[in-house]
Coordinates of N, CA, C and O in Angstrom, one line a residue:
M1310 N 123.0 30.3 43.0 CA 121.8 29.9 42.9 C 120.4 30.7 43.8 O 119.5 30.6 44.2
I1311 N 120.8 31.9 44.6 CA 120.0 33.2 45.2 C 118.8 33.0 43.6 O 117.7 33.5 43.9
I1312 N 120.0 33.8 42.9 CA 118.8 34.9 41.8 C 117.6 33.7 41.4 O 116.8 34.5 40.3
K1313 N 118.6 31.9 40.9 CA 117.3 31.2 40.6 C 116.2 31.4 41.9 O 115.1 31.5 41.1
K1314 N 116.5 31.6 43.1 CA 115.3 31.5 43.8 C 113.8 33.2 43.4 O 113.0 32.2 43.5
I1315 N 114.6 33.3 43.4 CA 113.9 35.0 43.3 C 113.7 34.7 42.0 O 112.2 35.1 42.2
K1316 N 113.3 34.4 41.5 CA 112.9 34.1 40.0 C 112.2 33.1 40.3 O 110.7 33.6 38.9
K1317 N 111.8 32.2 40.5 CA 110.7 31.6 41.1 C 109.7 31.6 41.3 O 108.1 31.6 41.1
N1318 N 109.8 33.1 42.3 CA 108.5 33.5 43.4 C 108.3 35.0 43.0 O 107.5 35.0 43.1
K1319 N 108.6 35.3 41.5 CA 108.2 36.4 41.2 C 107.0 37.0 41.4 O 106.0 38.1 41.1
G1320 N 106.3 35.6 40.6 CA 104.5 35.9 40.1 C 103.3 36.0 41.3 O 102.1 36.4 41.8
F1321 N 104.1 35.4 42.5 CA 102.8 35.4 44.0 C 102.2 37.0 44.0 O 101.4 37.1 44.9
V1322 N 103.7 38.3 43.9 CA 102.8 39.2 44.5 C 101.9 40.0 43.5 O 100.6 40.2 43.8
I1323 N 101.6 39.6 42.8 CA 101.0 39.8 41.5 C 99.9 39.2 41.8 O 98.2 39.7 41.7
L1324 N 99.5 37.7 41.9 CA 99.1 36.9 42.6 C 97.8 36.9 43.4 O 96.5 37.4 43.4
Y1325 N 98.9 37.9 44.6 CA 98.2 38.4 45.5 C 97.5 39.5 46.1 O 95.9 39.9 45.6
A1326 N 98.1 40.6 45.3 CA 97.8 41.7 44.9 C 96.3 41.1 43.8 O 95.5 42.3 44.5
V1327 N 96.3 40.5 42.7 CA 95.0 40.3 42.5 C 93.5 39.7 43.2 O 92.1 39.7 42.8
M1328 N 94.3 38.9 43.7 CA 93.4 37.3 44.3 C 92.6 39.3 45.4 O 91.6 39.6 45.9
I1329 N 93.1 39.8 46.8 CA 92.7 41.2 47.1 C 92.0 42.2 46.2 O 90.7 41.7 47.4
S1330 N 92.4 42.7 45.1 CA 91.4 43.6 44.3 C 90.3 43.0 44.3 O 89.4 43.5 44.8
S1331 N 89.7 41.8 43.3 CA 89.1 41.0 43.9 C 88.4 40.8 45.3 O 86.6 41.2 44.6
M1332 N 88.8 40.1 45.5 CA 87.8 40.4 47.5 C 86.9 41.6 47.3 O 86.3 41.8 48.2
L1333 N 88.2 43.7 47.3 CA 87.3 44.5 47.3 C 86.6 45.0 46.7 O 85.4 45.5 46.7
L1334 N 86.8 44.3 45.1 CA 85.9 44.8 44.4 C 83.9 44.3 45.1 O 83.1 44.2 44.4
A1335 N 84.7 42.6 44.9 CA 83.6 41.7 45.1 C 82.5 42.4 46.6 O 81.5 42.5 46.7
I1336 N 83.4 42.9 47.3 CA 81.9 43.5 48.6 C 81.4 44.0 48.5 O 80.6 45.3 48.7
A1337 N 82.5 45.6 47.5 CA 81.6 46.7 46.6 C 80.9 46.4 46.7 O 79.7 47.3 45.9
L1338 N 80.9 45.6 45.4 CA 79.6 45.6 44.5 C 78.5 45.2 45.7 O 77.6 46.1 44.7
G1339 N 78.4 44.5 46.0 CA 77.9 43.8 47.1 C 76.5 44.7 48.0 O 75.7 45.0 47.7
V1340 N 78.0 45.7 48.3 CA 77.0 46.7 49.0 C 76.5 47.7 48.2 O 75.8 48.7 48.6
T1341 N 76.9 47.4 46.9 CA 76.2 48.6 46.4 C 74.9 48.3 46.0 O 73.8 48.6 46.1
S1342 N 74.8 47.0 45.6 CA 73.2 46.6 45.6 C 71.9 46.5 46.0 O 71.6 46.7 46.4
I1343 N 73.2 46.1 47.5 CA 72.0 46.4 48.9 C 71.8 47.9 48.6 O 70.7 48.4 48.9
S1344 N 72.2 48.8 48.9 CA 72.2 50.7 49.0 C 71.2 50.3 47.6 O 70.6 51.1 48.1
L1345 N 70.9 49.7 46.4 CA 70.1 50.7 45.5 C 68.8 49.7 45.6 O 67.5 50.7 45.5
K1346 N 68.9 49.2 46.0 CA 67.5 47.8 46.7 C 66.4 49.2 47.7 O 65.6 49.2 47.7
E1347 N 67.7 49.4 48.7 CA 67.6 50.7 50.0 C 66.5 51.6 49.3 O 65.3 51.6 49.9
I1348 N 67.5 52.7 48.5 CA 66.5 53.8 47.6 C 65.1 53.4 46.6 O 65.0 54.3 46.9
K1349 N 65.6 52.6 46.0 CA 64.2 52.0 45.5 C 63.4 51.4 46.6 O 62.5 51.8 46.0
F1350 N 63.6 51.1 47.8 CA 62.1 50.5 48.5 C 61.7 52.5 48.6 O 60.9 52.3 48.9
G1351 N 63.1 53.1 49.8 CA 62.2 54.1 50.4 C 61.4 54.7 49.4 O 61.1 55.6 49.0
T1352 N 61.7 54.8 48.0 CA 61.4 55.9 46.6 C 60.0 54.8 46.3 O 59.1 55.7 46.9
S1353 N 60.1 54.0 46.4 CA 58.4 53.0 46.1 C 57.4 53.5 47.6 O 56.1 53.7 47.2
A1354 N 58.0 53.3 48.4 CA 57.5 53.8 49.9 C 56.3 55.3 49.9 O 55.3 55.2 49.9
I1355 N 57.8 56.6 49.2 CA 56.8 58.1 48.7 C 55.8 57.3 47.8 O 54.7 58.3 48.2
D1356 N 56.1 56.7 46.7 CA 55.6 57.3 45.3 C 54.2 56.5 46.2 O 52.8 56.8 46.0
T1357 N 53.5 55.7 46.6 CA 53.1 54.4 47.7 C 52.2 55.9 48.3 O 50.7 55.6 48.4
N1358 N 52.7 56.1 49.3 CA 51.9 57.2 50.3 C 51.3 58.1 49.6 O 49.4 58.7 49.3
N1359 N 52.5 58.6 48.8 CA 51.7 59.7 47.5 C 50.3 59.0 46.7 O 49.3 60.5 47.0
A1360 N 50.7 58.3 46.6 CA 48.7 57.3 45.5 C 47.6 57.7 47.1 O 47.0 57.8 46.4
F1361 N 48.1 57.5 47.8 CA 47.4 56.9 48.9 C 46.2 58.0 49.6 O 44.8 58.3 49.6
F1362 N 47.0 58.9 49.4 CA 46.8 60.2 50.4 C 46.0 61.2 49.1 O 45.1 61.8 49.2
A1363 N 47.1 61.0 47.8 CA 45.6 61.2 46.9 C 43.9 61.0 46.0 O 43.9 61.2 46.4
A1364 N 44.4 59.2 46.8 CA 42.9 58.9 47.0 C 42.1 59.1 47.8 O 40.8 59.2 47.9
D1365 N 42.6 59.3 49.8 CA 41.6 59.4 49.9 C 41.9 61.5 50.2 O 40.2 61.4 50.6
I1366 N 42.4 61.8 49.3 CA 41.4 63.3 49.1 C 40.1 62.9 48.5 O 39.0 63.5 48.5
G1367 N 40.6 62.3 47.1 CA 39.3 62.2 46.5 C 38.3 61.8 47.2 O 36.8 62.3 46.7
A1368 N 38.2 60.4 47.7 CA 37.3 59.8 48.1 C 36.6 61.0 49.8 O 35.1 61.2 49.7
E1369 N 37.3 62.1 50.0 CA 37.1 62.8 51.7 C 36.1 64.7 50.4 O 35.3 63.9 51.2
C1370 N 36.9 64.5 49.8 CA 36.0 65.4 48.8 C 34.8 65.3 48.2 O 33.6 66.1 48.8
A1371 N 34.2 63.9 47.7 CA 33.1 63.2 47.5 C 32.0 63.2 48.4 O 31.1 63.4 47.9
L1372 N 33.0 62.6 49.4 CA 32.2 62.4 50.4 C 30.9 64.1 51.8 O 30.1 63.6 51.5
Y1373 N 31.9 64.5 51.2 CA 31.7 66.3 52.1 C 30.9 66.2 50.4 O 29.3 67.2 51.5
Y1374 N 31.0 67.0 49.6 CA 29.6 66.9 48.7 C 28.4 66.3 48.1 O 28.0 66.1 47.2
N1375 N 28.5 65.2 48.2 CA 27.4 64.3 48.6 C 26.4 64.6 49.8 O 25.2 64.3 49.5
K1376 N 26.2 64.9 50.3 CA 25.6 65.5 51.9 C 24.7 67.4 51.6 O 25.0 67.7 49.9
S1377 N 23.3 66.4 52.2 CA 23.4 68.1 51.9 C 23.3 69.5 52.4 O 24.5 69.4 53.3
T1378 N 23.4 69.9 51.8 CA 23.9 71.7 52.0 C 22.4 72.0 51.8 O 21.3 72.0 51.5
S1379 N 22.6 73.0 53.1 CA 21.7 74.4 53.3 C 21.7 74.9 51.3 O 20.6 75.6 50.7
A1380 N 23.0 75.1 51.3 CA 23.1 76.6 49.7 C 22.2 75.5 49.1 O 21.2 75.8 48.0
N1381 N 22.6 74.3 48.3 CA 22.6 73.1 47.4 C 22.0 71.9 47.8 O 22.8 71.4 48.1
R1382 N 20.7 71.4 47.8 CA 20.4 70.1 48.2 C 21.4 69.3 48.1 O 21.1 68.1 48.8
F1383 N 21.8 69.1 47.3 CA 22.5 67.6 47.1 C 23.4 68.7 45.9 O 22.6 68.6 45.2
I1384 N 24.4 68.3 46.3 CA 25.1 68.2 45.0 C 25.8 67.4 43.8 O 25.5 67.8 42.4
F1385 N 25.0 65.5 43.6 CA 25.4 64.9 42.8 C 24.0 64.0 42.6 O 23.8 63.0 43.2
P1386 N 22.8 65.6 42.4 CA 21.9 64.7 41.6 C 20.9 64.0 40.5 O 22.3 63.8 40.0
E1387 N 19.8 63.7 40.7 CA 19.7 63.0 38.8 C 18.9 63.7 39.1 O 17.4 63.3 39.6
P1388 N 18.1 64.1 37.4 CA 19.9 63.5 36.4 C 20.6 64.9 35.9 O 21.0 64.7 35.2
D1389 N 20.1 65.8 37.0 CA 20.5 67.1 36.7 C 22.0 67.3 36.7 O 22.4 66.5 37.0
P1390 N 23.0 68.2 35.9 CA 23.8 68.3 35.8 C 24.7 68.4 37.5 O 24.3 69.3 37.9
A1391 N 25.7 68.2 38.1 CA 25.9 68.3 39.6 C 26.5 70.4 39.1 O 27.8 70.5 38.0
T1392 N 27.2 71.3 40.5 CA 27.1 72.0 40.3 C 28.4 71.6 40.8 O 29.3 70.8 41.0
S1393 N 29.8 73.1 40.3 CA 31.1 72.9 40.1 C 31.3 72.3 41.3 O 30.9 73.2 42.8
I1394 N 32.5 71.8 42.1 CA 33.4 71.8 43.6 C 34.2 71.9 43.3 O 35.0 71.8 41.8
T1395 N 35.6 72.3 44.1 CA 36.3 73.1 44.8 C 37.4 71.9 45.7 O 36.3 71.1 46.9
C1396 N 38.2 71.0 45.2 CA 38.8 70.4 46.3 C 40.1 70.3 46.4 O 41.0 71.2 45.2
A1397 N 40.8 71.1 47.8 CA 42.3 71.2 47.1 C 42.4 71.9 46.3 O 43.6 72.3 45.2
T1398 N 42.3 73.3 46.1 CA 42.1 74.6 45.5 C 41.6 74.0 44.3 O 42.5 75.5 43.8
T1399 N 41.0 73.2 43.3 CA 40.9 73.2 42.2 C 39.9 72.8 42.0 O 39.2 72.1 43.2
T1400 N 39.0 73.7 41.2 CA 37.2 74.1 40.9 C 37.4 72.4 39.6 O 38.0 73.2 38.5
V1401 N 36.4 72.2 40.1 CA 35.9 70.3 39.2 C 34.7 70.6 38.6 O 33.7 71.5 39.6
R1402 N 34.0 70.3 36.9 CA 32.3 69.8 37.2 C 32.2 68.7 36.8 O 32.9 68.3 36.0
P1403 N 31.6 68.3 37.9 CA 32.0 66.5 37.6 C 31.3 66.3 36.5 O 29.9 67.8 36.0
T1404 N 31.1 65.4 35.7 CA 30.5 65.5 33.8 C 29.8 63.8 34.6 O 29.5 62.8 35.1
F1405 N 27.8 64.0 34.5 CA 27.2 63.4 34.6 C 26.6 62.0 33.6 O 26.8 62.7 32.1
S1406 N 26.2 60.9 33.6 CA 26.4 59.8 32.9 C 25.3 58.7 33.8 O 25.4 58.7 34.9
G1407 N 24.0 58.3 33.0 CA 23.8 57.3 33.1 C 21.6 57.4 33.2 O 21.3 58.6 32.5
D1408 N 20.5 57.4 34.0 CA 19.4 57.5 34.0 C 19.3 57.9 35.4 O 19.7 58.2 36.4
A1409 N 17.8 57.4 35.4 CA 16.5 57.9 36.6 C 17.3 56.7 37.7 O 17.5 56.7 38.8
N1410 N 17.7 55.8 37.4 CA 17.6 54.1 38.1 C 19.5 53.9 38.9 O 19.6 53.4 39.4
L1411 N 20.1 54.6 37.7 CA 21.6 53.7 37.8 C 22.7 55.2 36.9 O 22.5 56.0 36.1
W1412 N 23.5 56.6 38.1 CA 23.6 56.7 37.8 C 24.9 57.6 38.3 O 24.9 57.0 39.1
S1413 N 26.2 58.3 37.5 CA 27.1 58.2 37.8 C 28.2 59.3 37.8 O 27.7 60.2 37.0
Y1414 N 29.2 60.1 38.7 CA 29.3 61.8 38.8 C 31.2 61.4 38.3 O 31.3 60.8 39.3
D1415 N 31.6 61.8 37.1 CA 33.2 61.6 37.3 C 33.6 63.0 37.3 O 32.9 63.8 36.9
F1416 N 35.0 62.9 38.1 CA 35.8 63.8 38.4 C 37.0 63.8 38.6 O 37.2 63.0 39.1
T1417 N 38.5 64.6 38.0 CA 39.6 64.9 38.0 C 40.0 65.6 38.9 O 39.6 66.8 38.6
I1418 N 40.9 65.2 39.8 CA 41.5 66.1 40.6 C 43.5 66.0 40.3 O 44.2 65.3 40.9
P1419 N 44.0 66.8 39.4 CA 45.0 67.3 39.2 C 46.0 67.7 40.6 O 45.4 68.3 40.8
N1420 N 47.4 67.3 40.4 CA 48.4 68.4 40.8 C 48.4 68.3 42.6 O 48.3 69.7 43.1
L1421 N 48.1 67.4 42.9 CA 48.4 66.8 44.5 C 50.0 66.2 44.7 O 49.9 66.2 44.3
G1422 N 49.8 66.5 46.4 CA 51.5 66.0 47.2 C 51.7 66.9 47.3 O 52.1 68.2 46.0
S1423 N 53.0 67.1 47.7 CA 54.0 68.0 48.2 C 54.9 68.0 46.6 O 54.8 69.2 46.5
S1424 N 55.3 67.5 45.7 CA 55.7 67.3 44.1 C 54.5 68.2 43.5 O 54.8 67.8 42.3
R1425 N 53.9 67.7 43.5 CA 52.3 68.8 42.4 C 52.5 67.0 41.8 O 51.9 67.9 40.6
Q1426 N 52.9 65.8 41.4 CA 53.1 65.0 40.7 C 51.5 64.6 40.3 O 51.0 63.6 39.9
S1427 N 50.7 63.9 42.2 CA 49.6 63.0 41.9 C 48.7 63.6 41.5 O 47.9 64.6 41.1
C1428 N 47.4 63.1 41.2 CA 46.2 62.7 41.4 C 45.2 61.9 41.8 O 45.7 61.1 41.9
V1429 N 43.5 61.9 41.1 CA 42.8 61.0 41.4 C 41.7 61.0 40.2 O 41.2 62.0 40.4
K1430 N 41.3 59.7 39.6 CA 40.3 60.0 39.8 C 39.5 59.3 40.2 O 38.6 58.8 41.3
V1431 N 38.1 60.5 40.7 CA 36.9 59.9 41.7 C 35.6 59.9 40.4 O 35.1 60.1 40.1
V1432 N 35.0 58.5 41.0 CA 33.9 57.7 40.3 C 32.5 57.5 41.3 O 32.8 56.9 42.6
V1433 N 31.2 58.6 41.5 CA 30.5 58.5 42.6 C 29.2 58.0 42.1 O 28.3 58.3 40.5
L1434 N 28.4 56.8 42.0 CA 28.1 55.8 41.4 C 26.8 56.0 42.7 O 26.7 55.6 43.7
K1435 N 25.3 56.1 41.6 CA 23.7 56.0 42.1 C 23.2 55.2 42.0 O 23.1 55.4 40.8
N1436 N 22.5 54.3 42.4 CA 22.0 53.7 41.9 C 20.4 53.3 43.0 O 20.3 53.5 44.5
N1437 N 19.2 54.0 42.3 CA 18.0 54.3 43.0 C 17.5 52.9 43.0 O 16.8 52.3 42.0
R1438 N 17.0 52.1 44.2 CA 16.4 50.8 44.9 C 15.3 51.3 44.6 O 15.1 52.9 45.2
S1439 N 13.7 50.7 45.3 CA 12.8 50.9 45.7 C 13.2 51.2 47.5 O 12.1 52.8 47.3
D1440 N 13.9 50.5 48.2 CA 14.1 51.0 49.2 C 14.5 52.4 49.6 O 14.3 53.4 50.7
A1441 N 15.7 52.5 48.6 CA 17.0 53.4 49.3 C 17.9 53.6 47.4 O 18.2 52.9 47.1
V1442 N 18.3 54.7 47.7 CA 19.3 55.0 46.9 C 20.4 54.6 47.4 O 21.5 55.4 48.7
L1443 N 21.8 53.8 46.7 CA 22.9 53.2 47.2 C 23.5 53.6 46.4 O 23.1 54.4 45.3
T1444 N 25.3 54.2 47.3 CA 26.0 55.4 46.8 C 27.0 54.6 47.1 O 27.5 53.9 47.5
T1445 N 27.9 54.4 45.9 CA 29.4 54.0 46.0 C 30.2 55.0 45.2 O 30.0 55.3 44.5
I1446 N 31.2 55.2 46.2 CA 32.2 56.6 46.2 C 33.7 55.4 45.9 O 34.6 54.9 46.5
T1447 N 34.0 55.5 44.2 CA 35.6 54.8 44.2 C 36.8 56.0 43.7 O 36.2 56.8 42.8
S1448 N 38.0 55.9 44.5 CA 38.8 56.5 44.3 C 39.9 56.2 44.0 O 40.7 55.2 44.5
K1449 N 41.1 56.3 43.3 CA 41.9 56.0 42.0 C 42.1 56.6 42.6 O 42.8 58.3 41.9
G1450 N 43.6 57.0 43.5 CA 44.8 57.9 43.6 C 46.3 57.3 42.5 O 46.8 56.7 42.5
Y1451 N 46.9 58.0 42.0 CA 48.6 58.2 41.1 C 49.2 58.8 41.8 O 49.2 60.2 41.8
N1452 N 50.5 58.2 41.8 CA 51.4 59.0 42.6 C 52.5 59.8 40.7 O 52.6 61.0 41.8
I1453 N 52.4 59.9 39.7 CA 52.4 60.3 38.9 C 51.0 60.9 37.3 O 50.0 59.7 37.6
G1454 N 50.7 61.8 37.1 CA 49.5 61.9 36.1 C 50.2 63.7 35.5 O 50.3 64.0 36.6
D1455 N 48.8 63.4 34.8 CA 49.5 65.0 34.2 C 47.4 65.4 34.3 O 47.1 64.8 35.1
A1456 N 47.0 66.9 33.5 CA 46.2 67.9 34.0 C 44.6 66.1 33.8 O 43.9 66.4 34.1
S1457 N 44.9 65.4 33.0 CA 43.6 64.3 32.9 C 43.9 63.0 34.2 O 43.3 62.2 33.4
C1458 N 45.3 63.4 34.8 CA 45.8 62.1 35.5 C 45.5 60.6 34.9 O 46.0 59.3 35.9
N1459 N 46.9 61.3 33.7 CA 46.8 60.1 32.9 C 48.8 60.0 32.6 O 49.0 61.2 33.2
S1460 N 49.0 58.5 33.1 CA 51.0 58.4 32.6 C 50.9 57.6 31.8 O 50.5 56.3 32.7
T1461 N 52.3 57.4 31.5 CA 52.6 56.5 30.8 C 54.4 55.9 31.8 O 54.9 55.0 31.2
N1462 N 54.7 56.3 33.1 CA 55.3 56.5 33.9 C 55.3 54.7 34.3 O 54.9 54.2 35.1
P1463 N 56.8 53.7 34.0 CA 56.4 52.8 34.3 C 56.8 52.7 36.0 O 56.4 51.7 37.1
N1464 N 57.0 53.8 36.8 CA 56.5 54.7 38.5 C 55.7 54.1 37.9 O 55.7 54.5 39.8
R1465 N 54.8 54.5 37.8 CA 53.5 54.6 38.3 C 53.3 54.3 39.1 O 52.5 52.3 39.1
V1466 N 52.6 54.9 40.4 CA 51.5 53.5 41.6 C 49.7 53.7 42.1 O 49.6 55.5 41.4
E1467 N 49.0 53.1 42.0 CA 47.9 53.6 41.9 C 47.1 52.6 43.4 O 47.6 52.1 43.9
R1468 N 46.6 53.2 44.0 CA 45.9 53.1 45.4 C 44.6 53.6 44.5 O 44.4 54.2 44.4
Q1469 N 43.8 52.1 45.8 CA 42.0 52.9 45.4 C 41.7 52.8 46.2 O 41.5 52.4 47.2
L1470 N 40.6 53.9 46.6 CA 39.3 53.6 48.0 C 38.3 53.6 47.4 O 37.8 54.5 46.4
E1471 N 37.3 52.7 48.6 CA 35.7 52.0 48.0 C 35.0 52.7 48.9 O 35.7 52.1 50.2
L1472 N 34.4 53.4 48.6 CA 33.3 53.6 50.1 C 31.1 53.3 49.9 O 31.5 53.5 47.9
N1473 N 30.8 52.4 50.4 CA 30.4 52.0 49.7 C 28.7 52.2 51.3 O 29.4 52.3 52.2
F1474 N 27.6 53.5 51.1 CA 26.5 53.7 51.5 C 25.4 53.3 51.8 O 25.2 53.5 50.2

């Protein structure tokens, strides 16, 4: 009779082992999922900062060169071509487009940020009205970009600053 009772209870050990293993696996998967989301969030914050600071560098550079200087009266004149400018150790020559009433200068600064992968595209738009010249500086910063500030990376982040005066 004792032998018969042992045969009836043989499967309980395996059942308990499978149940405990399943619970431990579910807990481990939950912790892993939370950890991966936290890592992705932290990386996203870094990418956002890189894009924002690239946009800030572009806007500050355009503001600096937009003002009058003693050596060169205006860096972004109309309709003459702009002189070369140096921003963040990169020298660029802005491209001119437009006419006497509405003109713009565009330039790109690559290799920004701590990883030297960030970049910025800047547009200085001037609108010549009868009473004053309105200036709009649009600076688009990116966390990833090549020398032309282009990228097909799906994790690319863009931040834009616009200044009007």
